[in-house]
PDB file of C-alpha atoms in Angstrom:
ATOM      1  CA  MET A   1       5.315  14.067 -16.870  1.00 53.00           C
ATOM      2  CA  SER A   2       8.830  13.038 -17.814  1.00 61.00           C
ATOM      3  CA  SER A   3      10.812  14.025 -14.693  1.00 86.00           C
ATOM      4  CA  THR A   4      10.818  11.871 -11.604  1.00 93.00           C
ATOM      5  CA  TRP A   5      11.337  12.511  -7.909  1.00 94.00           C
ATOM      6  CA  GLN A   6      12.292  10.285  -5.015  1.00 94.00           C
ATOM      7  CA  VAL A   7      11.392   9.767  -1.366  1.00 94.00           C
ATOM      8  CA  GLY A   8      13.760   7.342   0.313  1.00 92.00           C
ATOM      9  CA  SER A   9      13.913   4.344  -2.014  1.00 92.00           C
ATOM     10  CA  HIS A  10      10.593   5.172  -3.695  1.00 93.00           C
ATOM     11  CA  THR A  11      10.556   6.860  -7.115  1.00 95.00           C
ATOM     12  CA  PHE A  12       7.517   8.612  -8.538  1.00 95.00           C
ATOM     13  CA  THR A  13       6.560  10.355 -11.758  1.00 95.00           C
ATOM     14  CA  SER A  14       3.308  11.957 -10.636  1.00 95.00           C
ATOM     15  CA  ARG A  15       3.804  14.976  -8.380  1.00 96.00           C
ATOM     16  CA  LEU A  16       0.205  14.950  -7.180  1.00 97.00           C
ATOM     17  CA  ILE A  17      -0.436  13.053  -3.948  1.00 96.00           C
ATOM     18  CA  VAL A  18      -4.096  12.544  -3.147  1.00 94.00           C
ATOM     19  CA  GLY A  19      -5.999  11.693   0.012  1.00 89.00           C
ATOM     20  CA  SER A  20      -8.496   8.839   0.188  1.00 87.00           C
ATOM     21  CA  GLY A  21     -11.049  10.305   2.604  1.00 84.00           C
ATOM     22  CA  LYS A  22     -14.165  12.491   2.443  1.00 86.00           C
ATOM     23  CA  TYR A  23     -15.418  11.160  -0.899  1.00 89.00           C
ATOM     24  CA  PRO A  24     -19.156  10.473  -1.255  1.00 89.00           C
ATOM     25  CA  ASN A  25     -18.289   6.782  -1.646  1.00 91.00           C
ATOM     26  CA  PHE A  26     -15.391   4.496  -2.552  1.00 89.00           C
ATOM     27  CA  ALA A  27     -16.389   4.375  -6.227  1.00 91.00           C
ATOM     28  CA  VAL A  28     -15.958   8.140  -6.532  1.00 94.00           C
ATOM     29  CA  MET A  29     -12.633   7.842  -4.691  1.00 91.00           C
ATOM     30  CA  ARG A  30     -11.410   5.262  -7.208  1.00 92.00           C
ATOM     31  CA  ASP A  31     -12.471   7.364 -10.190  1.00 94.00           C
ATOM     32  CA  ALA A  32     -10.891  10.506  -8.706  1.00 94.00           C
ATOM     33  CA  LEU A  33      -7.595   8.725  -8.033  1.00 94.00           C
ATOM     34  CA  ASP A  34      -7.520   7.569 -11.645  1.00 93.00           C
ATOM     35  CA  ALA A  35      -8.357  11.061 -12.952  1.00 96.00           C
ATOM     36  CA  ALA A  36      -5.633  12.570 -10.765  1.00 94.00           C
ATOM     37  CA  GLY A  37      -3.048  10.160 -12.103  1.00 94.00           C
ATOM     38  CA  ALA A  38      -1.743   9.947  -8.562  1.00 92.00           C
ATOM     39  CA  GLU A  39       0.807   7.250  -7.790  1.00 94.00           C
ATOM     40  CA  MET A  40       0.950   7.917  -4.048  1.00 94.00           C
ATOM     41  CA  VAL A  41      -2.276   7.976  -2.015  1.00 93.00           C
ATOM     42  CA  THR A  42      -2.445   8.845   1.644  1.00 92.00           C
ATOM     43  CA  VAL A  43      -4.747   6.910   3.963  1.00 89.00           C
ATOM     44  CA  ALA A  44      -5.798   7.853   7.495  1.00 86.00           C
ATOM     45  CA  ILE A  45      -5.191   4.635   9.369  1.00 81.00           C
ATOM     46  CA  ARG A  46      -7.396   5.649  12.288  1.00 76.00           C
ATOM     47  CA  ARG A  47     -10.357   6.464  10.012  1.00 74.00           C
ATOM     48  CA  VAL A  48     -10.437   3.686   7.409  1.00 75.00           C
ATOM     49  CA  ASP A  49     -11.448   0.103   8.116  1.00 74.00           C
ATOM     50  CA  LEU A  50      -8.586  -1.670   6.360  1.00 74.00           C
ATOM     51  CA  SER A  51      -9.758  -5.008   7.737  1.00 74.00           C
ATOM     52  CA  ASP A  52     -12.873  -4.887   5.535  1.00 74.00           C
ATOM     53  CA  ARG A  53     -12.096  -7.118   2.558  1.00 79.00           C
ATOM     54  CA  SER A  54     -15.674  -7.208   1.288  1.00 78.00           C
ATOM     55  CA  GLU A  55     -16.698  -6.089  -2.192  1.00 79.00           C
ATOM     56  CA  LYS A  56     -17.938  -2.840  -0.668  1.00 80.00           C
ATOM     57  CA  GLY A  57     -14.866  -2.209   1.462  1.00 80.00           C
ATOM     58  CA  PHE A  58     -11.857   0.074   0.882  1.00 81.00           C
ATOM     59  CA  TRP A  59      -9.639  -2.546  -0.711  1.00 82.00           C
ATOM     60  CA  ALA A  60     -12.200  -3.348  -3.391  1.00 80.00           C
ATOM     61  CA  PHE A  61     -11.710   0.177  -4.754  1.00 85.00           C
ATOM     62  CA  PHE A  62      -7.995   0.680  -4.104  1.00 84.00           C
ATOM     63  CA  ASP A  63      -5.710  -0.649  -6.849  1.00 85.00           C
ATOM     64  CA  GLN A  64      -2.402  -1.543  -5.222  1.00 84.00           C
ATOM     65  CA  LYS A  65      -0.828  -2.042  -8.656  1.00 86.00           C
ATOM     66  CA  LYS A  66      -1.446   1.607  -9.542  1.00 89.00           C
ATOM     67  CA  HIS A  67      -1.114   3.343  -6.192  1.00 90.00           C
ATOM     68  CA  THR A  68       1.529   3.350  -3.472  1.00 92.00           C
ATOM     69  CA  MET A  69      -0.116   3.754  -0.099  1.00 90.00           C
ATOM     70  CA  LEU A  70       1.140   6.510   2.176  1.00 94.00           C
ATOM     71  CA  PRO A  71      -0.401   5.775   5.601  1.00 93.00           C
ATOM     72  CA  ASN A  72      -0.778   8.778   7.865  1.00 92.00           C
ATOM     73  CA  THR A  73      -1.303   9.416  11.543  1.00 93.00           C
ATOM     74  CA  ALA A  74      -4.179  11.884  11.132  1.00 89.00           C
ATOM     75  CA  GLY A  75      -6.141  12.392  14.330  1.00 89.00           C
ATOM     76  CA  CYS A  76      -3.143  11.883  16.626  1.00 92.00           C
ATOM     77  CA  TYR A  77      -2.587  14.559  19.267  1.00 94.00           C
ATOM     78  CA  ASP A  78       0.426  13.100  21.054  1.00 95.00           C
ATOM     79  CA  VAL A  79       3.655  11.280  20.308  1.00 96.00           C
ATOM     80  CA  LYS A  80       2.561   7.940  21.714  1.00 95.00           C
ATOM     81  CA  SER A  81      -0.587   7.687  19.573  1.00 94.00           C
ATOM     82  CA  ALA A  82       1.280   8.817  16.442  1.00 95.00           C
ATOM     83  CA  VAL A  83       4.004   6.210  16.911  1.00 96.00           C
ATOM     84  CA  THR A  84       1.488   3.474  17.738  1.00 94.00           C
ATOM     85  CA  THR A  85      -0.604   4.357  14.682  1.00 93.00           C
ATOM     86  CA  ALA A  86       2.464   4.336  12.433  1.00 94.00           C
ATOM     87  CA  ARG A  87       3.533   0.913  13.667  1.00 93.00           C
ATOM     88  CA  LEU A  88      -0.003  -0.416  13.188  1.00 91.00           C
ATOM     89  CA  ALA A  89      -0.033   1.027   9.674  1.00 89.00           C
ATOM     90  CA  ARG A  90       3.143  -0.809   8.739  1.00 91.00           C
ATOM     91  CA  GLU A  91       1.780  -4.045  10.157  1.00 89.00           C
ATOM     92  CA  VAL A  92      -1.492  -3.732   8.228  1.00 86.00           C
ATOM     93  CA  THR A  93      -0.203  -2.353   4.910  1.00 86.00           C
ATOM     94  CA  GLY A  94       3.385  -3.548   4.758  1.00 87.00           C
ATOM     95  CA  SER A  95       4.441  -0.038   3.717  1.00 88.00           C
ATOM     96  CA  ASP A  96       7.523   1.582   5.199  1.00 93.00           C
ATOM     97  CA  LEU A  97       6.179   5.008   4.228  1.00 95.00           C
ATOM     98  CA  ILE A  98       4.515   7.106   6.899  1.00 96.00           C
ATOM     99  CA  LYS A  99       3.163  10.634   6.887  1.00 96.00           C
ATOM    100  CA  VAL A 100       3.572  11.792  10.467  1.00 96.00           C
ATOM    101  CA  GLU A 101       0.988  14.139  11.952  1.00 94.00           C
ATOM    102  CA  VAL A 102       1.024  15.230  15.585  1.00 95.00           C
ATOM    103  CA  ILE A 103      -1.684  17.830  15.939  1.00 94.00           C
ATOM    104  CA  GLY A 104      -1.286  20.502  18.589  1.00 92.00           C
ATOM    105  CA  ASP A 105      -4.556  22.421  18.430  1.00 91.00           C
ATOM    106  CA  GLU A 106      -8.112  21.230  17.759  1.00 90.00           C
ATOM    107  CA  LYS A 107      -9.370  24.459  16.170  1.00 91.00           C
ATOM    108  CA  THR A 108      -6.528  25.178  13.737  1.00 91.00           C
ATOM    109  CA  LEU A 109      -5.183  21.625  13.452  1.00 92.00           C
ATOM    110  CA  PHE A 110      -1.703  23.149  13.444  1.00 93.00           C
ATOM    111  CA  PRO A 111       1.086  20.653  14.122  1.00 93.00           C
ATOM    112  CA  ASP A 112       2.764  20.344  17.520  1.00 94.00           C
ATOM    113  CA  ASN A 113       6.399  20.963  16.566  1.00 93.00           C
ATOM    114  CA  GLU A 114       7.934  19.391  19.669  1.00 93.00           C
ATOM    115  CA  GLY A 115       5.726  16.327  19.425  1.00 95.00           C
ATOM    116  CA  LEU A 116       6.430  16.006  15.705  1.00 96.00           C
ATOM    117  CA  LEU A 117      10.195  16.028  16.244  1.00 96.00           C
ATOM    118  CA  ASP A 118       9.935  13.404  18.985  1.00 96.00           C
ATOM    119  CA  ALA A 119       7.658  11.132  16.939  1.00 97.00           C
ATOM    120  CA  CYS A 120       9.850  11.380  13.837  1.00 97.00           C
ATOM    121  CA  LYS A 121      12.964  10.568  15.843  1.00 96.00           C
ATOM    122  CA  ILE A 122      11.370   7.342  17.094  1.00 97.00           C
ATOM    123  CA  LEU A 123       9.982   6.327  13.706  1.00 97.00           C
ATOM    124  CA  LEU A 124      13.303   6.933  11.944  1.00 97.00           C
ATOM    125  CA  LYS A 125      14.949   4.577  14.426  1.00 96.00           C
ATOM    126  CA  ASP A 126      12.192   2.068  13.574  1.00 95.00           C
ATOM    127  CA  GLY A 127      13.269   2.176   9.931  1.00 95.00           C
ATOM    128  CA  PHE A 128      10.324   4.080   8.486  1.00 96.00           C
ATOM    129  CA  THR A 129      10.540   6.359   5.471  1.00 96.00           C
ATOM    130  CA  VAL A 130       9.311   9.445   7.289  1.00 97.00           C
ATOM    131  CA  LEU A 131       7.341  12.321   5.742  1.00 97.00           C
ATOM    132  CA  PRO A 132       6.420  14.825   8.475  1.00 97.00           C
ATOM    133  CA  TYR A 133       3.502  17.241   8.125  1.00 96.00           C
ATOM    134  CA  CYS A 134       4.699  20.517   9.585  1.00 96.00           C
ATOM    135  CA  ILE A 135       4.158  24.236   9.825  1.00 93.00           C
ATOM    136  CA  ASP A 136       5.669  26.355   7.008  1.00 94.00           C
ATOM    137  CA  ASP A 137       8.621  27.217   9.202  1.00 95.00           C
ATOM    138  CA  PRO A 138      12.113  26.956   7.660  1.00 96.00           C
ATOM    139  CA  VAL A 139      13.669  26.220  11.059  1.00 96.00           C
ATOM    140  CA  ILE A 140      11.465  23.223  11.861  1.00 96.00           C
ATOM    141  CA  CYS A 141      11.923  21.941   8.294  1.00 97.00           C
ATOM    142  CA  ARG A 142      15.696  22.135   8.658  1.00 96.00           C
ATOM    143  CA  LYS A 143      15.555  20.291  11.996  1.00 97.00           C
ATOM    144  CA  LEU A 144      13.420  17.535  10.446  1.00 97.00           C
ATOM    145  CA  GLU A 145      15.845  17.147   7.550  1.00 97.00           C
ATOM    146  CA  ASP A 146      18.867  17.170   9.857  1.00 97.00           C
ATOM    147  CA  MET A 147      17.454  14.309  11.938  1.00 96.00           C
ATOM    148  CA  GLY A 148      17.041  12.213   8.780  1.00 97.00           C
ATOM    149  CA  CYS A 149      13.457  12.700   7.593  1.00 97.00           C
ATOM    150  CA  HIS A 150      13.075  11.741   3.950  1.00 97.00           C
ATOM    151  CA  ALA A 151      10.890  14.738   2.998  1.00 97.00           C
ATOM    152  CA  VAL A 152       9.211  17.692   4.646  1.00 97.00           C
ATOM    153  CA  MET A 153       5.555  18.596   4.191  1.00 97.00           C
ATOM    154  CA  PRO A 154       4.957  22.237   5.105  1.00 96.00           C
ATOM    155  CA  LEU A 155       1.350  23.403   5.064  1.00 94.00           C
ATOM    156  CA  ALA A 156       0.118  25.942   2.522  1.00 91.00           C
ATOM    157  CA  ALA A 157      -2.727  26.931   4.858  1.00 91.00           C
ATOM    158  CA  PRO A 158      -4.767  25.220   7.606  1.00 91.00           C
ATOM    159  CA  ILE A 159      -6.056  21.742   6.759  1.00 90.00           C
ATOM    160  CA  GLY A 160      -9.245  21.820   4.696  1.00 88.00           C
ATOM    161  CA  SER A 161      -9.326  25.625   4.585  1.00 92.00           C
ATOM    162  CA  GLY A 162      -8.908  25.975   0.823  1.00 90.00           C
ATOM    163  CA  LEU A 163      -7.113  29.271   1.393  1.00 92.00           C
ATOM    164  CA  GLY A 164      -4.268  28.415  -0.968  1.00 91.00           C
ATOM    165  CA  ILE A 165      -0.622  29.249  -0.362  1.00 90.00           C
ATOM    166  CA  ARG A 166      -0.608  31.922   2.338  1.00 91.00           C
ATOM    167  CA  ASN A 167       3.121  32.409   2.642  1.00 92.00           C
ATOM    168  CA  PRO A 168       5.034  31.732  -0.570  1.00 93.00           C
ATOM    169  CA  TYR A 169       8.088  33.502   0.864  1.00 93.00           C
ATOM    170  CA  ASN A 170       8.459  30.983   3.680  1.00 94.00           C
ATOM    171  CA  LEU A 171       8.081  28.180   1.154  1.00 94.00           C
ATOM    172  CA  ARG A 172      10.806  29.724  -0.995  1.00 94.00           C
ATOM    173  CA  ILE A 173      13.158  29.790   1.980  1.00 96.00           C
ATOM    174  CA  ILE A 174      12.315  26.187   2.829  1.00 96.00           C
ATOM    175  CA  LEU A 175      12.940  25.174  -0.775  1.00 96.00           C
ATOM    176  CA  GLU A 176      16.296  26.968  -0.763  1.00 95.00           C
ATOM    177  CA  GLN A 177      17.428  25.366   2.488  1.00 94.00           C
ATOM    178  CA  CYS A 178      16.159  21.790   2.158  1.00 94.00           C
ATOM    179  CA  SER A 179      17.756  19.120   0.019  1.00 95.00           C
ATOM    180  CA  VAL A 180      15.040  16.542   0.696  1.00 96.00           C
ATOM    181  CA  PRO A 181      11.769  16.753  -1.271  1.00 97.00           C
ATOM    182  CA  VAL A 182       9.466  19.556  -0.143  1.00 97.00           C
ATOM    183  CA  ILE A 183       5.828  18.506  -0.481  1.00 97.00           C
ATOM    184  CA  VAL A 184       3.275  21.276  -0.028  1.00 96.00           C
ATOM    185  CA  ASP A 185       0.483  19.851   2.110  1.00 93.00           C
ATOM    186  CA  ALA A 186      -2.893  21.201   3.269  1.00 90.00           C
ATOM    187  CA  GLY A 187      -4.816  24.332   2.362  1.00 89.00           C
ATOM    188  CA  VAL A 188      -4.897  23.952  -1.414  1.00 91.00           C
ATOM    189  CA  GLY A 189      -8.287  25.099  -2.698  1.00 91.00           C
ATOM    190  CA  THR A 190      -8.190  24.926  -6.453  1.00 93.00           C
ATOM    191  CA  ALA A 191      -6.013  24.183  -9.439  1.00 95.00           C
ATOM    192  CA  SER A 192      -4.175  27.515  -9.518  1.00 95.00           C
ATOM    193  CA  ASP A 193      -2.966  26.892  -5.933  1.00 94.00           C
ATOM    194  CA  ALA A 194      -1.463  23.587  -7.016  1.00 95.00           C
ATOM    195  CA  ALA A 195       0.225  25.215 -10.006  1.00 96.00           C
ATOM    196  CA  VAL A 196       1.791  27.881  -7.765  1.00 95.00           C
ATOM    197  CA  ALA A 197       3.212  25.231  -5.423  1.00 95.00           C
ATOM    198  CA  LEU A 198       4.936  23.482  -8.299  1.00 96.00           C
ATOM    199  CA  GLU A 199       6.060  26.758  -9.902  1.00 95.00           C
ATOM    200  CA  LEU A 200       7.809  27.612  -6.646  1.00 95.00           C
ATOM    201  CA  GLY A 201       9.763  24.380  -6.943  1.00 95.00           C
ATOM    202  CA  ALA A 202       7.945  21.995  -4.638  1.00 96.00           C
ATOM    203  CA  ALA A 203       8.628  18.359  -5.456  1.00 96.00           C
ATOM    204  CA  ALA A 204       4.939  17.554  -5.105  1.00 97.00           C
ATOM    205  CA  VAL A 205       1.674  18.716  -3.594  1.00 97.00           C
ATOM    206  CA  LEU A 206      -0.727  16.745  -1.415  1.00 96.00           C
ATOM    207  CA  MET A 207      -4.443  17.426  -1.214  1.00 94.00           C
ATOM    208  CA  GLN A 208      -7.644  15.802  -0.095  1.00 91.00           C
ATOM    209  CA  THR A 209     -10.527  18.193   0.613  1.00 93.00           C
ATOM    210  CA  ALA A 210      -9.893  20.271  -2.518  1.00 94.00           C
ATOM    211  CA  ILE A 211     -10.737  17.227  -4.631  1.00 95.00           C
ATOM    212  CA  ALA A 212     -13.067  15.170  -2.442  1.00 93.00           C
ATOM    213  CA  GLY A 213     -15.068  18.240  -1.393  1.00 93.00           C
ATOM    214  CA  ALA A 214     -15.527  19.624  -4.911  1.00 95.00           C
ATOM    215  CA  ASP A 215     -18.944  19.472  -6.539  1.00 95.00           C
ATOM    216  CA  ASP A 216     -17.435  17.105  -9.101  1.00 96.00           C
ATOM    217  CA  PRO A 217     -14.463  15.352  -7.459  1.00 96.00           C
ATOM    218  CA  VAL A 218     -13.445  13.464 -10.575  1.00 96.00           C
ATOM    219  CA  LYS A 219     -13.373  16.578 -12.742  1.00 96.00           C
ATOM    220  CA  MET A 220     -11.456  18.498 -10.053  1.00 96.00           C
ATOM    221  CA  ALA A 221      -8.964  15.635  -9.796  1.00 96.00           C
ATOM    222  CA  ARG A 222      -8.229  15.982 -13.504  1.00 96.00           C
ATOM    223  CA  ALA A 223      -7.912  19.760 -13.145  1.00 97.00           C
ATOM    224  CA  MET A 224      -5.389  19.270 -10.344  1.00 96.00           C
ATOM    225  CA  ARG A 225      -3.416  16.815 -12.437  1.00 96.00           C
ATOM    226  CA  LEU A 226      -3.144  19.278 -15.292  1.00 97.00           C
ATOM    227  CA  ALA A 227      -2.281  22.142 -12.919  1.00 96.00           C
ATOM    228  CA  VAL A 228       0.505  20.172 -11.280  1.00 96.00           C
ATOM    229  CA  GLU A 229       1.933  19.216 -14.650  1.00 96.00           C
ATOM    230  CA  ALA A 230       1.760  22.835 -15.858  1.00 96.00           C
ATOM    231  CA  GLY A 231       3.338  24.165 -12.677  1.00 96.00           C
ATOM    232  CA  ARG A 232       6.215  21.724 -12.838  1.00 96.00           C
ATOM    233  CA  LEU A 233       6.848  22.461 -16.524  1.00 95.00           C
ATOM    234  CA  ALA A 234       6.902  26.194 -15.769  1.00 95.00           C
ATOM    235  CA  PHE A 235       9.386  25.629 -12.930  1.00 95.00           C
ATOM    236  CA  GLU A 236      11.648  23.569 -15.157  1.00 94.00           C
ATOM    237  CA  ALA A 237      11.351  26.104 -18.004  1.00 95.00           C
ATOM    238  CA  GLY A 238      12.245  29.032 -15.721  1.00 93.00           C
ATOM    239  CA  ARG A 239      10.052  32.112 -15.556  1.00 89.00           C
ATOM    240  CA  ILE A 240      11.179  35.533 -16.753  1.00 89.00           C
ATOM    241  CA  PRO A 241      12.233  38.052 -14.075  1.00 89.00           C
ATOM    242  CA  MET A 242       9.536  40.407 -12.843  1.00 88.00           C
ATOM    243  CA  LYS A 243      10.235  44.094 -13.597  1.00 88.00           C
ATOM    244  CA  LEU A 244       8.437  47.317 -12.827  1.00 90.00           C
ATOM    245  CA  TYR A 245       8.762  48.876 -16.285  1.00 91.00           C
ATOM    246  CA  ALA A 246       8.072  47.702 -19.816  1.00 87.00           C
ATOM    247  CA  THR A 247      10.542  46.014 -22.102  1.00 82.00           C
ATOM    248  CA  ALA A 248       9.872  45.897 -25.844  1.00 79.00           C
ATOM    249  CA  SER A 249       8.804  42.436 -26.928  1.00 77.00           C
ATOM    250  CA  SER A 250      10.361  42.744 -30.399  1.00 72.00           C
ATOM    251  CA  PRO A 251      14.057  43.347 -31.250  1.00 68.00           C
ATOM    252  CA  LEU A 252      14.933  46.990 -31.971  1.00 67.00           C
ATOM    253  CA  THR A 253      17.675  46.249 -34.499  1.00 71.00           C
ATOM    254  CA  GLY A 254      16.670  46.840 -38.114  1.00 70.00           C
ATOM    255  CA  VAL A 255      13.653  48.915 -37.183  1.00 71.00           C
ATOM    256  CA  ILE A 256      12.556  51.184 -40.066  1.00 69.00           C
ATOM    257  CA  GLY A 257      13.996  54.667 -39.645  1.00 68.00           C
ATOM    258  CA  SER A 258      16.646  53.603 -37.113  1.00 64.00           C
TER     259      SER A 258
END
């Protein structure tokens, strides 16, 4: 894709961000990341043994020349653990990027808005490039942008649900109101969901289960790549207005008998 987008000081061409968990093994993860063409890959710091430098460990299958690591605070249910995990992530990876998750409910895995705001405030002061995972609420997105977050990541649907984009109207409002990149995160189920996110104008889309949980993760990763590219091209091209009644496809001037 020719257009680029930026988060803080980081510039990307690929608008598909991919998770690194839930794959059958690290070899499949590597092949899926390549098929996706993803430049940014999110890693759950609390769930991956980044100290394992063996030939079977994570680093043996993660190409740091191809992929920018986006550490995340998945599994954190309070501000303290999210901030501690983020600081540990920077120490281990050297990355200033952090996807901030503060989960507020075990069953839905919906974010805790108050905790998210508090954690982001601390991490911004620490100098992180902050990407908060949040509910698809225009008000919370505006608050996150106002405090200095470098992107907002509203959910499409609950994490891992595969339900697709449940509320495109909220996303449209968020896209209208936010000047930082809007990255649709969580709930994507298949390629058409990814295309819709980009058609709406999202800067990028992040997914994990939709690829890693597919019967053929590598093939699904390629499908997602193509869908994201198609969605972005459609957004840039500009769709025709939707109308209730027909409009003739051919010009009426010069029609025989007119």
